[in-house]
Amino acid sequence: MSFAAFRGRRGAAAALAVVAIVVAAVAVYLSRASAEPATESASADSALAPASAAAPADPSGPSGALSSAGASAPPSATAKTTPKAPVTGWVPVDKAAWKAQADAYNVLKADPVPAGVGNLAEFRADCSYSHSAADDPIVFPGLPGSSHMHSFIGNAATKASTTVEDLQRYTATSCKPVQDHSAYWVPTLYDNKTGKPVETTGFRVYYRSMMNTSAGQMPMPTGLRMIAGDAKKSVPTPRGAKGQFYCAFYGPGDLDGIARSTNGNWPICGDGATFHFMLQFPDCWDGEHLDSPNHKDHVAYGYNNTCPADHPVKIPAITFDIQYGVKGQPEGYYLSSDKDGKSASSMHGDAFVVWDTATMNSRTRNCIQQRRTCDDFGYQR
């Protein structure tokens, strides 16, 4: 299943008809999702808002396979520099750094828009699987092997002790554009029949506006950490349930599958369809913190095309569009975050956002502020 099928807007009339069907299908799926409101808030620095304007068969340890794409390699064990310890809890933003980024963004002029560019307010990174490890630098920073198994995408140096500085320095990545140094990860999916991992075959990260206006839009602050979904949730995911895997296809088809696994929690897809999962992150930030104790309270979901007063900074909304090259089976699957429950309800995602700052500012200005469709490299022509 090509990711282009979801967002294509050009081509012959026949191709447009097919794409329209797929887009409509995904819209139906997304309409099932419910936002996760933040439960606590922090005071916001509103002064910075702009003026109007192959992994192991069982999750017991890390795999050493790393992507070699990108500008540099991960740190060696003999590095002489003393690593900076990971920080947990309420992690304050570097106000000077954020002010410098915000100031540069506010004076940045948008690039001219070529003819034929669409009006979807988004840009993206197209990524592939990088490596697996029982690490989580957001939830268990500095504690290797303390997490369930994760499949990592993007920055090849990501491990339990990863910091912002690491992602800025060690920029080998499995994503395009290479200016995206971020680390993204999800719980590893396993084949319940064989116990072997099923890794992603496509991983697109959208940065987009979920609102009908881009007024007050700001870029992502460097080092923002977020989690979407609930790793502790363990409930059935039958046909029609929220938060289930779905079947993506060309042409007519059933998102919930032509059949279900024996336990009912997983679709069995028809011809030409494979597993997909969509995961939506918040689009509002408190302006003060790069992380919070539960990794959610410093961000919030916008409502009625605005951000809440305690999270006033409008940031791009990250969406994980995840593809798996399997069609389903009676025996079903399980996630490393809920091996016993064998449902999809614990599916979640982590984002540790570090881009080249100039690129992040430019993409946000050109694509989201101007509400223009962009791909990995800029305006999508």
Short mmCIF file of C-alpha atoms in Angstrom, two decimals:
data_model
loop_
_atom_site.label_atom_id
_atom_site.label_comp_id
_atom_site.label_asym_id
_atom_site.label_seq_id
_atom_site.Cartn_x
_atom_site.Cartn_y
_atom_site.Cartn_z
CA MET A 1 0.00 0.00 0.00
CA SER A 2 1.61 3.26 -1.08
CA PHE A 3 1.28 6.21 1.30
CA ALA A 4 0.72 8.40 -1.75
CA ALA A 5 -2.73 6.86 -2.12
CA PHE A 6 -3.89 8.78 0.96
CA ARG A 7 -2.81 12.26 -0.02
CA GLY A 8 -2.47 12.40 -3.78
CA ARG A 9 -4.34 15.21 -5.40
CA ARG A 10 -3.23 15.06 -8.98
CA GLY A 11 -3.11 12.60 -11.86
CA ALA A 12 -5.55 11.20 -14.34
CA ALA A 13 -9.26 11.21 -13.63
CA ALA A 14 -9.29 7.49 -12.91
CA ALA A 15 -6.50 7.84 -10.37
CA LEU A 16 -8.32 10.70 -8.71
CA ALA A 17 -11.43 8.57 -8.30
CA VAL A 18 -9.42 5.83 -6.59
CA VAL A 19 -7.66 8.26 -4.29
CA ALA A 20 -10.96 9.88 -3.36
CA ILE A 21 -12.26 6.51 -2.19
CA VAL A 22 -9.18 5.85 -0.06
CA VAL A 23 -9.18 9.34 1.45
CA ALA A 24 -12.85 8.94 2.32
CA ALA A 25 -12.12 5.60 3.94
CA VAL A 26 -9.35 7.05 6.08
CA ALA A 27 -11.61 9.95 7.05
CA VAL A 28 -14.16 7.42 8.29
CA TYR A 29 -11.47 5.73 10.34
CA LEU A 30 -10.17 8.98 11.82
CA SER A 31 -13.67 10.07 12.75
CA ARG A 32 -13.73 7.21 15.24
CA ALA A 33 -10.75 8.54 17.16
CA SER A 34 -11.30 10.62 20.28
CA ALA A 35 -8.94 13.36 21.47
CA GLU A 36 -7.01 12.91 24.70
CA PRO A 37 -7.41 16.13 26.69
CA ALA A 38 -4.62 17.13 29.08
CA THR A 39 -5.56 16.67 32.70
CA GLU A 40 -3.34 19.34 34.20
CA SER A 41 -1.97 22.62 32.94
CA ALA A 42 0.93 24.95 33.50
CA SER A 43 1.24 28.69 33.11
CA ALA A 44 2.14 29.62 29.55
CA ASP A 45 4.67 32.09 28.26
CA SER A 46 2.24 33.84 25.96
CA ALA A 47 4.79 36.53 25.15
CA LEU A 48 6.38 34.11 22.70
CA ALA A 49 3.20 33.64 20.69
CA PRO A 50 3.29 35.67 17.47
CA ALA A 51 1.38 38.80 16.80
CA SER A 52 -1.38 38.25 14.31
CA ALA A 53 0.26 37.18 11.55
CA ALA A 54 15.56 -7.82 12.43
CA ALA A 55 14.47 -7.55 15.99
CA PRO A 56 14.49 -10.50 18.45
CA ALA A 57 11.54 -12.93 18.35
CA ASP A 58 10.50 -12.00 21.90
CA PRO A 59 10.78 -8.60 23.63
CA SER A 60 13.64 -9.51 25.94
CA GLY A 61 16.46 -7.29 24.74
CA PRO A 62 17.65 -4.78 22.16
CA SER A 63 18.66 -5.42 18.60
CA GLY A 64 21.86 -3.92 17.28
CA ALA A 65 20.56 -3.17 13.80
CA LEU A 66 20.80 0.56 13.07
CA SER A 67 20.07 2.60 9.98
CA SER A 68 23.18 3.96 8.29
CA ALA A 69 21.43 6.82 6.48
CA GLY A 70 22.22 10.37 7.50
CA ALA A 71 25.07 12.69 8.31
CA SER A 72 26.83 11.01 11.21
CA ALA A 73 27.12 7.82 13.23
CA PRO A 74 25.99 7.09 16.80
CA PRO A 75 28.48 7.80 19.60
CA SER A 76 31.14 5.19 20.25
CA ALA A 77 31.80 3.61 23.61
CA THR A 78 35.19 5.36 23.72
CA ALA A 79 33.84 8.89 23.35
CA LYS A 80 35.69 11.18 25.73
CA THR A 81 32.95 13.70 26.24
CA THR A 82 30.81 13.29 29.33
CA PRO A 83 27.21 12.63 28.26
CA LYS A 84 24.48 14.88 29.62
CA ALA A 85 22.15 13.00 31.94
CA PRO A 86 18.52 12.66 30.78
CA VAL A 87 16.04 14.92 32.53
CA THR A 88 12.62 13.77 33.72
CA GLY A 89 9.47 15.32 35.18
CA TRP A 90 8.62 18.90 34.26
CA VAL A 91 11.35 19.76 31.77
CA PRO A 92 11.50 23.54 31.21
CA VAL A 93 12.06 24.91 27.74
CA ASP A 94 15.28 26.85 27.20
CA LYS A 95 13.61 30.25 27.03
CA ALA A 96 16.49 31.92 25.23
CA ALA A 97 16.61 29.20 22.57
CA TRP A 98 12.84 29.21 22.09
CA LYS A 99 12.75 33.01 21.90
CA ALA A 100 15.49 32.95 19.26
CA GLN A 101 13.57 30.36 17.23
CA ALA A 102 10.28 32.23 17.62
CA ASP A 103 11.86 35.56 16.68
CA ALA A 104 13.44 34.04 13.57
CA TYR A 105 10.11 32.47 12.61
CA ASN A 106 8.12 35.67 13.09
CA VAL A 107 10.30 37.61 10.64
CA LEU A 108 10.62 34.77 8.13
CA LYS A 109 9.01 35.43 4.77
CA ALA A 110 7.25 32.60 2.99
CA ASP A 111 8.71 31.27 -0.25
CA PRO A 112 6.70 31.85 -3.44
CA VAL A 113 4.15 29.11 -4.08
CA PRO A 114 4.53 27.34 -7.44
CA ALA A 115 1.46 26.74 -9.58
CA GLY A 116 -0.49 23.59 -8.86
CA VAL A 117 0.37 23.23 -5.17
CA GLY A 118 -2.54 21.93 -3.08
CA ASN A 119 -4.11 23.59 -0.05
CA LEU A 120 -3.63 20.95 2.66
CA ALA A 121 -1.79 22.65 5.53
CA GLU A 122 0.90 20.05 6.12
CA PHE A 123 4.45 18.86 5.60
CA ARG A 124 5.87 15.45 6.35
CA ALA A 125 8.77 13.09 6.86
CA ASP A 126 8.76 9.67 5.20
CA CYS A 127 10.61 7.19 7.36
CA SER A 128 11.46 3.52 7.64
CA TYR A 129 12.18 1.12 10.48
CA SER A 130 15.55 1.76 12.14
CA HIS A 131 16.10 -0.58 15.09
CA SER A 132 14.50 -2.25 18.09
CA ALA A 133 15.31 -2.06 21.79
CA ALA A 134 13.62 -2.44 25.16
CA ASP A 135 14.35 1.25 25.77
CA ASP A 136 12.27 4.39 26.17
CA PRO A 137 14.21 7.68 26.50
CA ILE A 138 11.01 9.55 27.44
CA VAL A 139 9.39 7.22 30.00
CA PHE A 140 12.54 5.45 31.27
CA PRO A 141 15.39 7.82 30.43
CA GLY A 142 18.83 6.43 31.26
CA LEU A 143 17.43 2.97 32.11
CA PRO A 144 18.29 0.58 29.26
CA GLY A 145 16.17 -2.55 29.05
CA SER A 146 13.45 -1.17 31.36
CA SER A 147 10.70 -0.86 28.77
CA HIS A 148 8.69 -3.25 26.65
CA MET A 149 10.17 -3.69 23.19
CA HIS A 150 9.94 -0.65 20.91
CA SER A 151 10.39 -0.28 17.18
CA PHE A 152 12.37 2.90 16.56
CA ILE A 153 12.06 5.09 13.51
CA GLY A 154 14.19 8.06 12.53
CA ASN A 155 17.34 8.91 14.46
CA ALA A 156 19.59 5.84 14.46
CA ALA A 157 21.35 6.78 17.71
CA THR A 158 18.19 6.60 19.82
CA LYS A 159 18.59 4.61 23.03
CA ALA A 160 17.56 4.86 26.68
CA SER A 161 19.99 7.68 27.49
CA THR A 162 19.23 9.82 24.42
CA THR A 163 19.04 13.57 25.04
CA VAL A 164 18.25 16.57 22.86
CA GLU A 165 21.96 17.14 22.41
CA ASP A 166 22.42 13.56 21.20
CA LEU A 167 19.74 13.96 18.54
CA GLN A 168 21.31 17.22 17.40
CA ARG A 169 24.80 15.73 17.21
CA TYR A 170 24.19 12.21 15.91
CA THR A 171 21.97 12.79 12.92
CA ALA A 172 22.01 9.49 11.01
CA THR A 173 18.35 8.84 10.26
CA SER A 174 15.91 6.58 8.48
CA CYS A 175 13.75 9.60 7.59
CA LYS A 176 13.58 11.97 4.66
CA PRO A 177 14.26 14.85 4.84
CA VAL A 178 17.56 14.32 6.65
CA GLN A 179 16.97 17.64 8.43
CA ASP A 180 14.52 15.74 10.64
CA HIS A 181 16.74 14.43 13.45
CA SER A 182 13.77 13.34 15.57
CA ALA A 183 13.24 9.97 17.21
CA TYR A 184 9.86 8.28 16.85
CA TRP A 185 8.85 4.93 18.30
CA VAL A 186 5.92 2.55 18.82
CA PRO A 187 5.48 -0.77 20.63
CA THR A 188 6.65 -3.68 18.53
CA LEU A 189 3.93 -5.72 16.84
CA TYR A 190 4.29 -9.53 17.06
CA ASP A 191 2.81 -12.39 15.07
CA ASN A 192 0.85 -14.40 17.64
CA LYS A 193 1.37 -17.61 15.66
CA THR A 194 5.17 -17.44 15.38
CA GLY A 195 6.16 -14.99 18.11
CA LYS A 196 8.23 -13.11 15.57
CA PRO A 197 8.16 -9.30 15.23
CA VAL A 198 6.25 -7.60 12.44
CA GLU A 199 8.09 -4.38 11.69
CA THR A 200 6.73 -1.36 9.91
CA THR A 201 7.03 -1.26 6.14
CA GLY A 202 6.18 2.42 5.94
CA PHE A 203 6.08 5.20 8.50
CA ARG A 204 4.93 8.66 7.47
CA VAL A 205 5.00 11.48 10.00
CA TYR A 206 2.69 14.34 9.12
CA TYR A 207 3.08 17.78 10.64
CA ARG A 208 -0.20 19.54 9.89
CA SER A 209 -2.91 21.90 10.98
CA MET A 210 -6.02 20.24 12.38
CA MET A 211 -7.78 23.60 12.55
CA ASN A 212 -9.44 25.62 9.80
CA THR A 213 -7.18 28.61 10.43
CA SER A 214 -3.41 29.00 10.76
CA ALA A 215 -3.59 32.31 12.61
CA GLY A 216 -1.03 32.32 15.42
CA GLN A 217 0.71 29.21 14.10
CA MET A 218 4.14 28.53 15.61
CA PRO A 219 6.80 25.88 14.80
CA MET A 220 7.72 22.93 16.98
CA PRO A 221 10.17 23.85 19.75
CA THR A 222 13.38 21.84 19.61
CA GLY A 223 13.33 18.96 22.06
CA LEU A 224 9.57 18.66 22.59
CA ARG A 225 8.59 15.21 23.88
CA MET A 226 5.09 13.78 23.60
CA ILE A 227 3.19 10.52 23.91
CA ALA A 228 -0.12 9.71 22.23
CA GLY A 229 -2.18 6.67 23.17
CA ASP A 230 -2.17 4.58 26.34
CA ALA A 231 0.36 1.78 26.81
CA LYS A 232 -1.55 0.47 29.83
CA LYS A 233 -4.91 0.14 28.14
CA SER A 234 -6.06 -3.44 27.68
CA VAL A 235 -9.56 -3.81 26.28
CA PRO A 236 -10.91 -5.69 23.26
CA THR A 237 -10.72 -4.02 19.84
CA PRO A 238 -13.53 -5.68 17.87
CA ARG A 239 -14.85 -4.57 14.51
CA GLY A 240 -15.73 -0.87 14.66
CA ALA A 241 -13.81 -0.18 17.87
CA LYS A 242 -11.80 2.98 18.41
CA GLY A 243 -8.06 2.57 18.29
CA GLN A 244 -7.95 -0.58 16.19
CA PHE A 245 -5.70 -1.47 13.29
CA TYR A 246 -7.45 -1.10 9.97
CA CYS A 247 -7.09 -2.30 6.38
CA ALA A 248 -5.81 0.22 3.85
CA PHE A 249 -6.60 -0.46 0.21
CA TYR A 250 -7.00 0.88 -3.31
CA GLY A 251 -10.61 1.11 -4.36
CA PRO A 252 -13.65 -0.14 -2.45
CA GLY A 253 -13.04 -2.26 0.61
CA ASP A 254 -13.77 -2.78 4.29
CA LEU A 255 -11.60 -0.85 6.75
CA ASP A 256 -12.44 -3.40 9.45
CA GLY A 257 -11.40 -6.31 7.24
CA ILE A 258 -13.32 -9.01 5.40
CA ALA A 259 -12.99 -11.15 8.54
CA ARG A 260 -11.51 -10.93 12.04
CA SER A 261 -8.94 -12.90 14.00
CA THR A 262 -10.27 -15.66 16.23
CA ASN A 263 -10.30 -13.34 19.24
CA GLY A 264 -11.94 -10.59 17.15
CA ASN A 265 -9.27 -7.98 17.90
CA TRP A 266 -7.48 -7.86 14.54
CA PRO A 267 -8.74 -7.42 10.98
CA ILE A 268 -8.11 -9.88 8.19
CA CYS A 269 -7.77 -7.73 5.09
CA GLY A 270 -9.03 -8.40 1.61
CA ASP A 271 -6.96 -8.53 -1.57
CA GLY A 272 -4.61 -5.59 -2.00
CA ALA A 273 -4.97 -4.34 1.58
CA THR A 274 -2.50 -4.33 4.47
CA PHE A 275 -2.48 -3.26 8.13
CA HIS A 276 -2.38 0.45 8.93
CA PHE A 277 -2.63 2.51 12.09
CA MET A 278 -3.16 6.27 12.48
CA LEU A 279 -2.06 8.01 15.67
CA GLN A 280 -2.85 11.67 16.35
CA PHE A 281 -0.80 13.88 18.70
CA PRO A 282 -1.85 17.18 20.36
CA ASP A 283 -1.53 20.52 18.56
CA CYS A 284 -1.31 22.97 21.47
CA TRP A 285 1.61 23.58 23.87
CA ASP A 286 1.91 25.36 27.21
CA GLY A 287 4.94 27.36 26.01
CA GLU A 288 6.85 26.48 29.18
CA HIS A 289 7.81 22.81 29.21
CA LEU A 290 9.34 20.30 26.82
CA ASP A 291 7.99 17.40 28.89
CA SER A 292 5.80 16.70 31.92
CA PRO A 293 5.64 13.86 34.47
CA ASN A 294 3.03 11.93 32.48
CA HIS A 295 4.42 13.18 29.13
CA LYS A 296 1.02 14.66 28.21
CA ASP A 297 0.16 17.55 30.54
CA HIS A 298 2.41 20.09 28.78
CA VAL A 299 0.44 19.67 25.54
CA ALA A 300 -3.27 19.62 24.71
CA TYR A 301 -5.67 19.03 21.84
CA GLY A 302 -7.20 22.12 20.29
CA TYR A 303 -10.94 22.53 20.29
CA ASN A 304 -13.24 24.55 18.06
CA ASN A 305 -10.24 25.76 16.03
CA THR A 306 -8.48 27.29 19.03
CA CYS A 307 -6.01 26.28 21.71
CA PRO A 308 -7.02 26.34 25.39
CA ALA A 309 -5.89 29.31 27.49
CA ASP A 310 -3.48 27.20 29.52
CA HIS A 311 -1.88 25.76 26.37
CA PRO A 312 -1.96 28.80 24.07
CA VAL A 313 0.85 28.01 21.63
CA LYS A 314 -0.43 26.48 18.40
CA ILE A 315 2.08 23.92 17.13
CA PRO A 316 1.94 21.52 14.17
CA ALA A 317 -0.10 18.40 14.92
CA ILE A 318 1.95 15.25 14.45
CA THR A 319 0.16 12.26 12.91
CA PHE A 320 1.78 8.85 12.63
CA ASP A 321 0.57 7.01 9.50
CA ILE A 322 1.98 3.52 10.02
CA GLN A 323 2.00 0.68 7.48
CA TYR A 324 2.65 -3.00 8.19
CA GLY A 325 3.16 -5.50 5.39
CA VAL A 326 0.72 -8.08 6.73
CA LYS A 327 -2.90 -8.82 5.86
CA GLY A 328 -4.06 -10.47 9.07
CA GLN A 329 -4.59 -14.07 10.16
CA PRO A 330 -6.92 -16.09 12.42
CA GLU A 331 -4.22 -16.41 15.09
CA GLY A 332 -3.98 -12.62 15.35
CA TYR A 333 -1.16 -10.50 16.74
CA TYR A 334 -0.09 -8.79 19.95
CA LEU A 335 1.75 -5.65 20.93
CA SER A 336 4.78 -5.71 23.20
CA SER A 337 2.84 -3.38 25.51
CA ASP A 338 0.05 -5.96 26.02
CA LYS A 339 1.18 -9.48 25.22
CA ASP A 340 -1.50 -11.10 27.38
CA GLY A 341 -4.45 -9.02 26.17
CA LYS A 342 -3.60 -9.55 22.51
CA SER A 343 -5.62 -6.51 21.40
CA ALA A 344 -4.64 -3.25 19.71
CA SER A 345 -5.86 -1.03 22.57
CA SER A 346 -2.38 -0.35 24.01
CA MET A 347 -1.05 1.02 20.73
CA HIS A 348 0.77 4.28 21.42
CA GLY A 349 3.52 6.41 20.02
CA ASP A 350 6.35 8.58 21.28
CA ALA A 351 7.83 11.61 19.53
CA PHE A 352 11.10 13.27 20.57
CA VAL A 353 11.11 16.21 18.17
CA VAL A 354 14.42 17.64 16.99
CA TRP A 355 14.65 19.20 13.52
CA ASP A 356 17.16 21.51 11.98
CA THR A 357 15.62 24.71 13.34
CA ALA A 358 15.75 26.68 10.10
CA THR A 359 14.05 23.81 8.24
CA MET A 360 11.32 23.48 10.87
CA ASN A 361 10.66 27.23 10.72
CA SER A 362 10.59 27.27 6.93
CA ARG A 363 8.27 24.26 6.61
CA THR A 364 5.88 25.68 9.20
CA ARG A 365 5.80 29.08 7.49
CA ASN A 366 5.49 27.81 3.92
CA CYS A 367 3.24 24.81 4.44
CA ILE A 368 1.11 25.32 7.53
CA GLN A 369 0.96 29.10 7.89
CA GLN A 370 0.19 29.44 4.17
CA ARG A 371 -1.98 26.30 4.20
CA ARG A 372 -0.16 24.63 1.32
CA THR A 373 0.52 20.96 0.68
CA CYS A 374 4.16 19.99 1.15
CA ASP A 375 6.01 16.70 0.93
CA ASP A 376 9.39 15.66 2.35
CA PHE A 377 11.26 18.40 0.55
CA GLY A 378 8.93 21.39 0.41
CA TYR A 379 5.99 22.34 -1.77
CA GLN A 380 4.39 19.24 -3.32
CA ARG A 381 4.15 19.87 -7.05
#
